[in-house]
DNA sequence: GGCTTTCGTTGTAACAGTTTCATGAACTGT
DNA sequence: ACAGTTCATGAAACTGTTACAACGAAAGCC
C-alpha cells in the first residue's frame, strides 16, 4: 500500500532520498537511513514495478551455503511445485553475501523485490534468522527450531523417530548403543540426542556419555569414528547416526576394517534422499520427506502473506512433519 | 538502450500498448503483438526498473525438471559462485510452466526481467533450446551439444574419457566389455558410445552389438541389467555405465546375486558428485566437475552479454571441459 | 435503415521506483 | 576570512505498469 512517495511525505524527505536509503546508496546520512528503514518496516512497505507488485520468493542461505546437498535440492523442488501456480518466482540467495555493509536484511530483500524468504540455516547462524524475523520480514525457517515463539518454522520431528531408532536397536538385543551427532550444536540434533536418551532410560539401559560422539557431518566424520571405536576395549555394537553422510562413511570404513554389517556392527542412519538404497547392505535409516517439507514451507509463507494484512504480531506458523524409521539391511540382532 | 517508449514511437503505438504486448495481456491484437515482439527482438530490448537494468539470470529447465539431482545442485553452486560478484541474482524456472499460452520464450524471460538463461535440457526438449536461441535471447545450454553452430554450449568432453575407460578395461584383460547407456538418445550419450566403439576398434576387439545396452538412467536400470546378463550364457565381464545411478544399482544388485566386485565383474561408472566414494567397493568412474561447469556457464553468458552490444550474429560460445577417469575399487583384472 | 448497445482495441494519464544533475550546507586549507 | 572540496538532498527526467476514457466496428432492436 505504502509507496515511496508516501514514506517521503511522512518523513519530510524527497522520494529520491527514500529510494536511495532503501537501496543502500552511500550518499545518504546514516541517521536518515535509519529513519527511513524503521518507517518502511512499520508501514509494511512492499516495492512495486510500475503498478505491479513484485512476485519473488527467496530460497536464502543464512549460514554456510550448503547448496549442493540432496536435501536442499529436494526442498527447492517442493517449493517450486507449489509456487508457480501463484505466479511466484524462486530466487536463490546467500544473505551474508547479498547484504551490503550496514544494510538491514529486510532492506536487502526489499531492494531485490523479494516478498518473502524460506531460510536455510546452520546452527551458528540461528541468530541471523531471528534477526530477519525480528525485522518483521515474512520468512519461514526450514529444519531448525527456536525457543522464540515469533519465528515461523517448518521442520521434521526427529525426536519421536530417534526414539524409534534406538528402540529398534534395543529390540535387537544390542546393549552398547552409541549415537553420533554433528559436532556443531543445533536444536534439531539436540532432539535426536534427547530421543536417544529417552529411549535408553525408558528401557532401563545405562547411558554412557562416552558413547555419545560428536563428529563432523561429512563422510570423513564417519570414517574417523570407526577408527576410534575399533581401538576401544569394549566397543559399541550399534551406532545411530544423526546425519546421512557420516553413516555412509562409517559403513564403508567398517567393511574396510573387516567387519561385516550387520553381524559385527549395526548402523542406523539418516536419509533425506535415496542414499539408503545406494550402499551395501541397504541402510536402515530415519527418512524425512524433504520435498514435502518444501511444499509445506511455501504454504506457510503464503499464509504469512495473507495474515500480514490483517494482523501484525504473533502470526508465526509452526509445522512439524513426521519422519519414519525404515528398516533395511544394516541392522541385525546382536548374537554375541 | 531501447525503452518501451522508443519501441512505441518506432511502431506508431502508445507505450501502454507496447507494455501490454510485452506482458502477454490478452487485450492486444495478435497482429500488433507480433509486430511489437519482432521489434523488441531486433532492437535488443532489455527491461529496466526505473533507470536500473534488471539483473536476473535464469537457471531454466527446458524439458522435464530434473532439479533434485546432485548434478543440478552442483551446477547452481558454481553459477552462484561467479554471479554474485556482478550483482546478479539466480532465478529458478521451468520454461514450459512459466510461459503463457501463445507467448514467445524470449518474451517470457523479458517479462520476468531476466537478462540471460542457463538452460538444462533433456534430449527430447533440444528443439526448445534451439527455439529460444533462434529468438535471439542470450542463453547457454549446459550438458548437451548441437549440430547447430548458433547455440552457445558448455559441456564436458565425454568422448575422450569414454575411450580411456574402455582402454582401462582392455588393459585389465577383459574381453567381453559391455556398455550401458540411457535409453533416450542424447548427443552427449552418443559420444560415450562413440568412445566405446573407437577404443574397441583401435585395440582390435570385436564389437558385439548385443553388448550395447539401453537402460533407464535410474538405479532400477542398473538392477535390471544385472538380472539380464546373469541369465546370459557367456556374460560380459565388465560394464561401462554412462550414467551414475544405474552404475550404483548394478553394483548393489551384482553383490546381491553373489558376485564379488571386481573379481566376478568390473564396473566403470560416471560421477558428477561424490557418489563413487559412497559405495563398496569404491567405484572407478569418469568424473566431471559440475561446479566448474556452472562457473564456466556463467562466464559464457557474461561474454554473450558483452558481445551482444557489438555484434549480433554468430557470437555463440562453446566451452568443452575435460573429464577424468578415476580408478578405484570396482575394476580389476580378469583372471579366468 | 437508423438507432443503441456491446465488445474489442487503443491512447491518455497517473502512478510505481531510479538516477542524473543542480543546489546548498558544512568542512578544510591557506 | 575566503575559496575549494565534500557530502547530503531535492527537482526533474526517465523507466515500466495499469486504471480509465475514448474510439471504432460489429451486432441487436425497433
mmCIF file of C-alpha atoms in Angstrom, chain B:
data_model
loop_
_atom_site.group_PDB
_atom_site.id
_atom_site.type_symbol
_atom_site.label_atom_id
_atom_site.label_comp_id
_atom_site.label_asym_id
_atom_site.label_seq_id
_atom_site.Cartn_x
_atom_site.Cartn_y
_atom_site.Cartn_z
ATOM 1 C CA UNK B 1 19.229 1.019 -24.695
ATOM 2 C CA UNK B 2 15.826 0.845 -26.318
ATOM 3 C CA UNK B 3 12.982 1.704 -23.977
ATOM 4 C CA UNK B 4 9.310 0.922 -24.264
ATOM 5 C CA UNK B 5 8.658 4.443 -25.448
ATOM 6 C CA UNK B 6 11.296 4.081 -28.164
ATOM 7 C CA UNK B 7 9.560 0.973 -29.394
ATOM 8 C CA UNK B 8 6.214 2.755 -29.234
ATOM 9 C CA UNK B 9 7.471 5.679 -31.295
ATOM 10 C CA UNK B 10 9.012 3.445 -33.921
ATOM 11 C CA UNK B 11 5.849 1.353 -34.225
ATOM 12 C CA UNK B 12 3.390 4.255 -34.040
ATOM 13 C CA UNK B 13 1.839 2.900 -30.885
ATOM 14 C CA UNK B 14 1.417 4.084 -27.325
ATOM 15 C CA UNK B 15 3.782 2.921 -24.579
ATOM 16 C CA UNK B 16 0.805 1.262 -22.929
ATOM 17 C CA UNK B 17 0.138 -0.982 -25.889
ATOM 18 C CA UNK B 18 3.783 -1.972 -26.142
ATOM 19 C CA UNK B 19 3.863 -2.812 -22.443
ATOM 20 C CA UNK B 20 0.719 -4.852 -22.804
ATOM 21 C CA UNK B 21 2.087 -6.748 -25.763
ATOM 22 C CA UNK B 22 5.291 -7.477 -23.876
ATOM 23 C CA UNK B 23 3.344 -8.722 -20.865
ATOM 24 C CA UNK B 24 1.050 -11.008 -22.762
ATOM 25 C CA UNK B 25 -2.004 -9.041 -21.830
ATOM 26 C CA UNK B 26 -4.908 -10.519 -23.824
ATOM 27 C CA UNK B 27 -6.209 -7.020 -24.574
ATOM 28 C CA UNK B 28 -3.958 -6.566 -27.560
ATOM 29 C CA UNK B 29 -4.468 -7.577 -31.164
ATOM 30 C CA UNK B 30 -2.395 -10.612 -32.208
ATOM 31 C CA UNK B 31 -1.027 -8.761 -35.233
ATOM 32 C CA UNK B 32 0.138 -5.859 -33.091
ATOM 33 C CA UNK B 33 1.726 -8.195 -30.587
ATOM 34 C CA UNK B 34 3.694 -9.884 -33.331
ATOM 35 C CA UNK B 35 4.988 -6.546 -34.587
ATOM 36 C CA UNK B 36 5.999 -5.484 -31.072
ATOM 37 C CA UNK B 37 7.816 -8.727 -30.352
ATOM 38 C CA UNK B 38 9.822 -8.728 -33.562
ATOM 39 C CA UNK B 39 10.772 -5.106 -32.963
ATOM 40 C CA UNK B 40 11.750 -5.889 -29.365
ATOM 41 C CA UNK B 41 13.988 -8.699 -30.508
ATOM 42 C CA UNK B 42 15.520 -6.635 -33.291
ATOM 43 C CA UNK B 43 16.292 -3.691 -31.038
ATOM 44 C CA UNK B 44 17.534 -5.960 -28.233
ATOM 45 C CA UNK B 45 15.077 -4.523 -25.796
ATOM 46 C CA UNK B 46 16.054 -5.016 -22.152
ATOM 47 C CA UNK B 47 13.560 -4.117 -19.447
ATOM 48 C CA UNK B 48 14.639 -1.768 -16.695
ATOM 49 C CA UNK B 49 13.132 -0.826 -13.371
ATOM 50 C CA UNK B 50 13.184 2.882 -13.053
ATOM 51 C CA UNK B 51 16.542 3.561 -14.600
ATOM 52 C CA UNK B 52 18.247 0.472 -13.380
ATOM 53 C CA UNK B 53 18.702 -2.575 -15.547
ATOM 54 C CA UNK B 54 17.309 -5.799 -14.184
ATOM 55 C CA UNK B 55 19.953 -8.201 -13.013
ATOM 56 C CA UNK B 56 18.382 -11.633 -13.079
ATOM 57 C CA UNK B 57 19.751 -14.758 -14.643
ATOM 58 C CA UNK B 58 17.607 -17.833 -15.036
ATOM 59 C CA UNK B 59 18.502 -21.420 -14.340
ATOM 60 C CA UNK B 60 15.877 -22.800 -16.674
ATOM 61 C CA UNK B 61 14.660 -26.311 -17.198
ATOM 62 C CA UNK B 62 13.637 -26.863 -20.771
ATOM 63 C CA UNK B 63 12.490 -30.455 -20.519
ATOM 64 C CA UNK B 64 11.440 -32.446 -17.520
ATOM 65 C CA UNK B 65 12.555 -30.761 -14.377
ATOM 66 C CA UNK B 66 15.485 -32.740 -13.028
ATOM 67 C CA UNK B 67 16.030 -30.391 -10.120
ATOM 68 C CA UNK B 68 16.976 -32.557 -7.213
ATOM 69 C CA UNK B 69 19.853 -34.269 -8.902
ATOM 70 C CA UNK B 70 23.320 -33.701 -7.454
ATOM 71 C CA UNK B 71 24.436 -32.589 -10.896
ATOM 72 C CA UNK B 72 21.996 -29.691 -10.975
ATOM 73 C CA UNK B 73 22.758 -28.718 -7.424
ATOM 74 C CA UNK B 74 26.479 -28.556 -8.130
ATOM 75 C CA UNK B 75 25.796 -26.601 -11.299
ATOM 76 C CA UNK B 76 23.850 -23.988 -9.371
ATOM 77 C CA UNK B 77 26.558 -23.777 -6.788
ATOM 78 C CA UNK B 78 29.092 -22.982 -9.500
ATOM 79 C CA UNK B 79 26.784 -20.446 -11.099
ATOM 80 C CA UNK B 80 26.150 -18.534 -7.890
ATOM 81 C CA UNK B 81 29.880 -18.575 -7.162
ATOM 82 C CA UNK B 82 30.540 -16.338 -10.126
ATOM 83 C CA UNK B 83 27.294 -14.445 -10.323
ATOM 84 C CA UNK B 84 27.123 -12.583 -7.094
ATOM 85 C CA UNK B 85 30.264 -10.636 -7.770
ATOM 86 C CA UNK B 86 28.468 -8.991 -10.673
ATOM 87 C CA UNK B 87 25.349 -8.324 -8.629
ATOM 88 C CA UNK B 88 23.254 -10.880 -10.475
ATOM 89 C CA UNK B 89 20.537 -12.997 -8.915
ATOM 90 C CA UNK B 90 19.651 -16.523 -9.906
ATOM 91 C CA UNK B 91 16.037 -17.391 -10.674
ATOM 92 C CA UNK B 92 14.887 -20.986 -10.973
ATOM 93 C CA UNK B 93 12.458 -21.563 -13.782
ATOM 94 C CA UNK B 94 10.596 -24.229 -15.664
ATOM 95 C CA UNK B 95 10.141 -22.718 -19.106
ATOM 96 C CA UNK B 96 7.223 -24.886 -20.089
ATOM 97 C CA UNK B 97 5.329 -23.970 -16.953
ATOM 98 C CA UNK B 98 6.325 -20.314 -16.894
ATOM 99 C CA UNK B 99 5.410 -19.481 -20.455
ATOM 100 C CA UNK B 100 1.866 -18.321 -21.077
ATOM 101 C CA UNK B 101 -0.174 -19.721 -23.940
ATOM 102 C CA UNK B 102 0.860 -18.151 -27.258
ATOM 103 C CA UNK B 103 3.805 -16.409 -25.654
ATOM 104 C CA UNK B 104 7.328 -16.412 -27.001
ATOM 105 C CA UNK B 105 10.044 -17.754 -24.741
ATOM 106 C CA UNK B 106 12.251 -14.695 -25.002
ATOM 107 C CA UNK B 107 9.149 -12.736 -24.296
ATOM 108 C CA UNK B 108 8.500 -14.693 -21.109
ATOM 109 C CA UNK B 109 12.063 -14.143 -19.958
ATOM 110 C CA UNK B 110 11.845 -10.414 -20.582
ATOM 111 C CA UNK B 111 8.538 -10.223 -18.759
ATOM 112 C CA UNK B 112 10.299 -11.597 -15.708
ATOM 113 C CA UNK B 113 13.212 -9.212 -16.035
ATOM 114 C CA UNK B 114 15.646 -11.968 -16.907
ATOM 115 C CA UNK B 115 18.713 -10.997 -18.904
ATOM 116 C CA UNK B 116 20.026 -14.388 -19.819
ATOM 117 C CA UNK B 117 19.407 -18.052 -19.208
ATOM 118 C CA UNK B 118 21.393 -21.156 -18.457
ATOM 119 C CA UNK B 119 19.393 -23.971 -20.000
ATOM 120 C CA UNK B 120 19.177 -27.514 -18.724
ATOM 121 C CA UNK B 121 17.525 -29.856 -21.126
ATOM 122 C CA UNK B 122 16.707 -33.452 -21.806
ATOM 123 C CA UNK B 123 17.241 -34.860 -25.227
ATOM 124 C CA UNK B 124 13.613 -34.661 -26.296
ATOM 125 C CA UNK B 125 13.469 -30.963 -25.464
ATOM 126 C CA UNK B 126 16.501 -29.963 -27.503
ATOM 127 C CA UNK B 127 14.250 -28.287 -30.041
ATOM 128 C CA UNK B 128 13.018 -25.984 -27.322
ATOM 129 C CA UNK B 129 16.542 -24.744 -26.668
ATOM 130 C CA UNK B 130 17.096 -24.155 -30.353
ATOM 131 C CA UNK B 131 13.931 -22.124 -30.468
ATOM 132 C CA UNK B 132 14.989 -19.933 -27.551
ATOM 133 C CA UNK B 133 18.368 -19.358 -29.137
ATOM 134 C CA UNK B 134 16.756 -18.632 -32.506
ATOM 135 C CA UNK B 135 14.661 -15.937 -30.901
ATOM 136 C CA UNK B 136 17.895 -14.175 -30.130
ATOM 137 C CA UNK B 137 17.678 -14.484 -26.374
ATOM 138 C CA UNK B 138 21.075 -14.791 -24.654
ATOM 139 C CA UNK B 139 21.312 -18.354 -23.440
ATOM 140 C CA UNK B 140 23.820 -21.101 -22.791
ATOM 141 C CA UNK B 141 22.915 -24.767 -22.883
ATOM 142 C CA UNK B 142 24.645 -26.996 -20.356
ATOM 143 C CA UNK B 143 25.402 -30.625 -20.962
ATOM 144 C CA UNK B 144 24.029 -31.051 -24.449
ATOM 145 C CA UNK B 145 25.571 -30.418 -27.775
ATOM 146 C CA UNK B 146 24.071 -29.311 -31.041
ATOM 147 C CA UNK B 147 24.900 -29.527 -34.708
ATOM 148 C CA UNK B 148 23.534 -26.002 -34.946
ATOM 149 C CA UNK B 149 26.511 -23.659 -34.710
ATOM 150 C CA UNK B 150 24.493 -20.713 -33.441
ATOM 151 C CA UNK B 151 23.843 -22.135 -29.987
ATOM 152 C CA UNK B 152 26.156 -21.495 -27.082
ATOM 153 C CA UNK B 153 27.100 -24.652 -25.256
ATOM 154 C CA UNK B 154 29.050 -25.558 -22.142
ATOM 155 C CA UNK B 155 29.616 -29.245 -21.637
ATOM 156 C CA UNK B 156 32.064 -31.933 -20.671
ATOM 157 C CA UNK B 157 34.023 -33.927 -23.162
ATOM 158 C CA UNK B 158 32.935 -37.471 -22.588
ATOM 159 C CA UNK B 159 34.348 -38.867 -25.827
ATOM 160 C CA UNK B 160 37.987 -38.933 -24.768
ATOM 161 C CA UNK B 161 37.331 -40.199 -21.299
ATOM 162 C CA UNK B 162 34.981 -42.871 -22.588
ATOM 163 C CA UNK B 163 37.903 -44.128 -24.664
ATOM 164 C CA UNK B 164 40.084 -44.027 -21.556
ATOM 165 C CA UNK B 165 37.512 -46.016 -19.625
ATOM 166 C CA UNK B 166 37.291 -48.772 -22.196
ATOM 167 C CA UNK B 167 41.065 -48.804 -22.680
ATOM 168 C CA UNK B 168 41.415 -49.264 -18.940
ATOM 169 C CA UNK B 169 39.167 -52.326 -19.092
ATOM 170 C CA UNK B 170 41.047 -53.751 -22.062
ATOM 171 C CA UNK B 171 44.339 -53.255 -20.226
ATOM 172 C CA UNK B 172 42.867 -55.384 -17.446
ATOM 173 C CA UNK B 173 42.466 -58.233 -19.972
ATOM 174 C CA UNK B 174 38.707 -58.042 -20.206
ATOM 175 C CA UNK B 175 37.394 -59.436 -23.447
ATOM 176 C CA UNK B 176 33.648 -59.134 -23.131
ATOM 177 C CA UNK B 177 33.065 -55.483 -22.352
ATOM 178 C CA UNK B 178 29.538 -54.110 -22.310
ATOM 179 C CA UNK B 179 28.299 -50.550 -22.322
ATOM 180 C CA UNK B 180 25.031 -49.366 -20.759
ATOM 181 C CA UNK B 181 23.590 -46.077 -21.937
ATOM 182 C CA UNK B 182 20.455 -44.089 -21.188
ATOM 183 C CA UNK B 183 17.653 -45.341 -23.407
ATOM 184 C CA UNK B 184 16.665 -41.849 -24.533
ATOM 185 C CA UNK B 185 19.106 -40.598 -27.115
ATOM 186 C CA UNK B 186 21.148 -37.578 -26.353
ATOM 187 C CA UNK B 187 24.204 -36.291 -28.132
ATOM 188 C CA UNK B 188 26.357 -36.465 -25.052
ATOM 189 C CA UNK B 189 25.479 -40.109 -24.571
ATOM 190 C CA UNK B 190 26.032 -40.839 -28.242
ATOM 191 C CA UNK B 191 29.556 -39.564 -27.640
ATOM 192 C CA UNK B 192 30.041 -42.108 -24.939
ATOM 193 C CA UNK B 193 29.003 -44.894 -27.271
ATOM 194 C CA UNK B 194 31.322 -43.491 -29.925
ATOM 195 C CA UNK B 195 34.190 -43.526 -27.434
ATOM 196 C CA UNK B 196 33.426 -47.155 -26.647
ATOM 197 C CA UNK B 197 33.396 -48.100 -30.334
ATOM 198 C CA UNK B 198 36.589 -46.140 -31.032
ATOM 199 C CA UNK B 199 38.530 -47.810 -28.306
ATOM 200 C CA UNK B 200 37.315 -51.305 -29.125
ATOM 201 C CA UNK B 201 38.136 -50.889 -32.816
ATOM 202 C CA UNK B 202 41.524 -49.362 -32.161
ATOM 203 C CA UNK B 203 42.533 -52.197 -29.867
ATOM 204 C CA UNK B 204 41.353 -54.820 -32.329
ATOM 205 C CA UNK B 205 38.380 -56.026 -30.281
ATOM 206 C CA UNK B 206 35.237 -57.287 -31.962
ATOM 207 C CA UNK B 207 32.185 -55.128 -31.348
ATOM 208 C CA UNK B 208 29.146 -57.154 -30.404
ATOM 209 C CA UNK B 209 26.042 -55.020 -30.703
ATOM 210 C CA UNK B 210 24.286 -57.228 -28.179
ATOM 211 C CA UNK B 211 26.679 -55.820 -25.580
ATOM 212 C CA UNK B 212 25.422 -52.280 -26.134
ATOM 213 C CA UNK B 213 22.549 -51.980 -23.671
ATOM 214 C CA UNK B 214 19.914 -49.302 -23.454
ATOM 215 C CA UNK B 215 18.629 -48.821 -19.925
ATOM 216 C CA UNK B 216 16.739 -46.332 -17.794
ATOM 217 C CA UNK B 217 19.142 -43.844 -16.214
ATOM 218 C CA UNK B 218 17.959 -44.740 -12.724
ATOM 219 C CA UNK B 219 19.084 -47.175 -10.072
ATOM 220 C CA UNK B 220 16.414 -49.573 -11.346
ATOM 221 C CA UNK B 221 18.022 -49.633 -14.786
ATOM 222 C CA UNK B 222 21.262 -50.996 -13.383
ATOM 223 C CA UNK B 223 19.477 -53.564 -11.262
ATOM 224 C CA UNK B 224 17.554 -54.926 -14.227
ATOM 225 C CA UNK B 225 20.649 -55.042 -16.394
ATOM 226 C CA UNK B 226 22.415 -57.277 -13.895
ATOM 227 C CA UNK B 227 19.440 -59.625 -13.915
ATOM 228 C CA UNK B 228 19.530 -59.725 -17.693
ATOM 229 C CA UNK B 229 23.216 -60.518 -18.010
ATOM 230 C CA UNK B 230 23.033 -63.041 -15.169
ATOM 231 C CA UNK B 231 20.826 -65.096 -17.474
ATOM 232 C CA UNK B 232 23.196 -64.865 -20.453
ATOM 233 C CA UNK B 233 25.219 -67.949 -21.443
ATOM 234 C CA UNK B 234 28.521 -66.086 -21.767
ATOM 235 C CA UNK B 235 28.014 -62.852 -19.909
ATOM 236 C CA UNK B 236 30.238 -59.778 -20.144
ATOM 237 C CA UNK B 237 32.962 -59.489 -17.515
ATOM 238 C CA UNK B 238 32.985 -55.702 -17.432
ATOM 239 C CA UNK B 239 30.387 -52.993 -17.892
ATOM 240 C CA UNK B 240 30.894 -49.341 -18.637
ATOM 241 C CA UNK B 241 27.929 -47.264 -17.413
ATOM 242 C CA UNK B 242 27.342 -43.870 -18.971
ATOM 243 C CA UNK B 243 25.225 -42.650 -16.033
ATOM 244 C CA UNK B 244 25.810 -42.514 -12.264
ATOM 245 C CA UNK B 245 22.712 -44.070 -10.755
ATOM 246 C CA UNK B 246 22.456 -47.295 -12.796
ATOM 247 C CA UNK B 247 26.125 -47.985 -12.121
ATOM 248 C CA UNK B 248 25.403 -47.936 -8.419
ATOM 249 C CA UNK B 249 22.266 -50.005 -8.791
ATOM 250 C CA UNK B 250 24.253 -52.548 -10.749
ATOM 251 C CA UNK B 251 26.977 -52.799 -8.112
ATOM 252 C CA UNK B 252 24.388 -53.454 -5.443
ATOM 253 C CA UNK B 253 22.452 -55.994 -7.440
ATOM 254 C CA UNK B 254 25.596 -57.837 -8.563
ATOM 255 C CA UNK B 255 26.643 -58.319 -4.958
ATOM 256 C CA UNK B 256 23.126 -59.411 -4.073
ATOM 257 C CA UNK B 257 23.335 -62.054 -6.797
ATOM 258 C CA UNK B 258 26.521 -63.265 -5.174
ATOM 259 C CA UNK B 259 29.122 -61.842 -7.451
ATOM 260 C CA UNK B 260 32.196 -60.242 -5.991
ATOM 261 C CA UNK B 261 33.295 -56.927 -7.441
ATOM 262 C CA UNK B 262 35.735 -56.659 -9.125
ATOM 263 C CA UNK B 263 36.591 -60.373 -9.143
ATOM 264 C CA UNK B 264 33.450 -61.532 -10.956
ATOM 265 C CA UNK B 265 32.500 -58.265 -12.605
ATOM 266 C CA UNK B 266 34.290 -54.969 -13.226
ATOM 267 C CA UNK B 267 32.285 -51.762 -13.357
ATOM 268 C CA UNK B 268 33.198 -48.302 -14.601
ATOM 269 C CA UNK B 269 30.634 -45.661 -13.743
ATOM 270 C CA UNK B 270 30.049 -41.992 -14.206
ATOM 271 C CA UNK B 271 30.028 -39.457 -11.383
ATOM 272 C CA UNK B 272 29.195 -35.769 -11.056
ATOM 273 C CA UNK B 273 29.362 -35.620 -7.308
ATOM 274 C CA UNK B 274 30.963 -37.928 -4.740
ATOM 275 C CA UNK B 275 28.839 -40.990 -5.208
ATOM 276 C CA UNK B 276 31.865 -43.045 -6.194
ATOM 277 C CA UNK B 277 33.116 -42.890 -2.615
ATOM 278 C CA UNK B 278 29.819 -43.947 -1.100
ATOM 279 C CA UNK B 279 29.643 -47.451 -2.461
ATOM 280 C CA UNK B 280 31.561 -50.557 -1.536
ATOM 281 C CA UNK B 281 33.956 -51.072 -3.160
ATOM 282 C CA UNK B 282 34.635 -47.501 -4.237
ATOM 283 C CA UNK B 283 33.720 -47.048 -7.860
ATOM 284 C CA UNK B 284 36.042 -46.495 -10.783
ATOM 285 C CA UNK B 285 34.351 -43.682 -12.666
ATOM 286 C CA UNK B 286 34.569 -40.916 -15.191
ATOM 287 C CA UNK B 287 34.283 -37.717 -13.225
ATOM 288 C CA UNK B 288 33.025 -34.391 -14.396
ATOM 289 C CA UNK B 289 33.273 -31.266 -12.313
ATOM 290 C CA UNK B 290 29.718 -29.959 -12.344
ATOM 291 C CA UNK B 291 30.565 -26.978 -10.183
ATOM 292 C CA UNK B 292 33.224 -25.838 -12.615
ATOM 293 C CA UNK B 293 30.721 -26.366 -15.420
ATOM 294 C CA UNK B 294 28.423 -23.905 -13.670
ATOM 295 C CA UNK B 295 31.179 -21.347 -13.306
ATOM 296 C CA UNK B 296 32.118 -21.610 -16.954
ATOM 297 C CA UNK B 297 28.450 -21.370 -17.957
ATOM 298 C CA UNK B 298 28.129 -18.032 -16.245
ATOM 299 C CA UNK B 299 31.311 -16.759 -17.819
ATOM 300 C CA UNK B 300 29.985 -17.748 -21.230
ATOM 301 C CA UNK B 301 26.741 -15.920 -20.574
ATOM 302 C CA UNK B 302 28.626 -12.869 -19.398
ATOM 303 C CA UNK B 303 30.646 -12.924 -22.594
ATOM 304 C CA UNK B 304 27.417 -13.149 -24.557
ATOM 305 C CA UNK B 305 26.132 -10.031 -22.837
ATOM 306 C CA UNK B 306 29.171 -8.004 -23.769
ATOM 307 C CA UNK B 307 29.215 -9.310 -27.339
ATOM 308 C CA UNK B 308 25.532 -8.641 -27.800
ATOM 309 C CA UNK B 309 26.126 -4.939 -27.988
ATOM 310 C CA UNK B 310 28.772 -5.006 -30.666
ATOM 311 C CA UNK B 311 27.863 -7.789 -32.974
ATOM 312 C CA UNK B 312 24.623 -9.656 -33.306
ATOM 313 C CA UNK B 313 25.157 -12.806 -35.272
ATOM 314 C CA UNK B 314 27.418 -15.768 -34.863
ATOM 315 C CA UNK B 315 28.615 -14.920 -31.401
ATOM 316 C CA UNK B 316 27.989 -18.382 -29.991
ATOM 317 C CA UNK B 317 30.315 -19.602 -27.266
ATOM 318 C CA UNK B 318 31.484 -23.187 -26.967
ATOM 319 C CA UNK B 319 33.346 -24.446 -23.963
ATOM 320 C CA UNK B 320 34.248 -28.058 -23.558
ATOM 321 C CA UNK B 321 35.685 -29.153 -20.223
ATOM 322 C CA UNK B 322 37.804 -32.255 -19.821
ATOM 323 C CA UNK B 323 36.643 -35.199 -17.747
ATOM 324 C CA UNK B 324 38.880 -37.638 -15.949
ATOM 325 C CA UNK B 325 38.923 -41.332 -15.359
ATOM 326 C CA UNK B 326 39.483 -42.074 -11.694
ATOM 327 C CA UNK B 327 40.427 -45.650 -10.906
ATOM 328 C CA UNK B 328 39.071 -47.133 -7.688
ATOM 329 C CA UNK B 329 37.992 -50.489 -6.376
ATOM 330 C CA UNK B 330 35.280 -51.592 -8.790
ATOM 331 C CA UNK B 331 37.626 -52.586 -11.598
ATOM 332 C CA UNK B 332 40.207 -55.349 -11.557
ATOM 333 C CA UNK B 333 41.999 -57.789 -13.841
ATOM 334 C CA UNK B 334 40.067 -60.595 -15.499
ATOM 335 C CA UNK B 335 41.677 -63.837 -14.382
ATOM 336 C CA UNK B 336 39.511 -66.567 -15.918
#
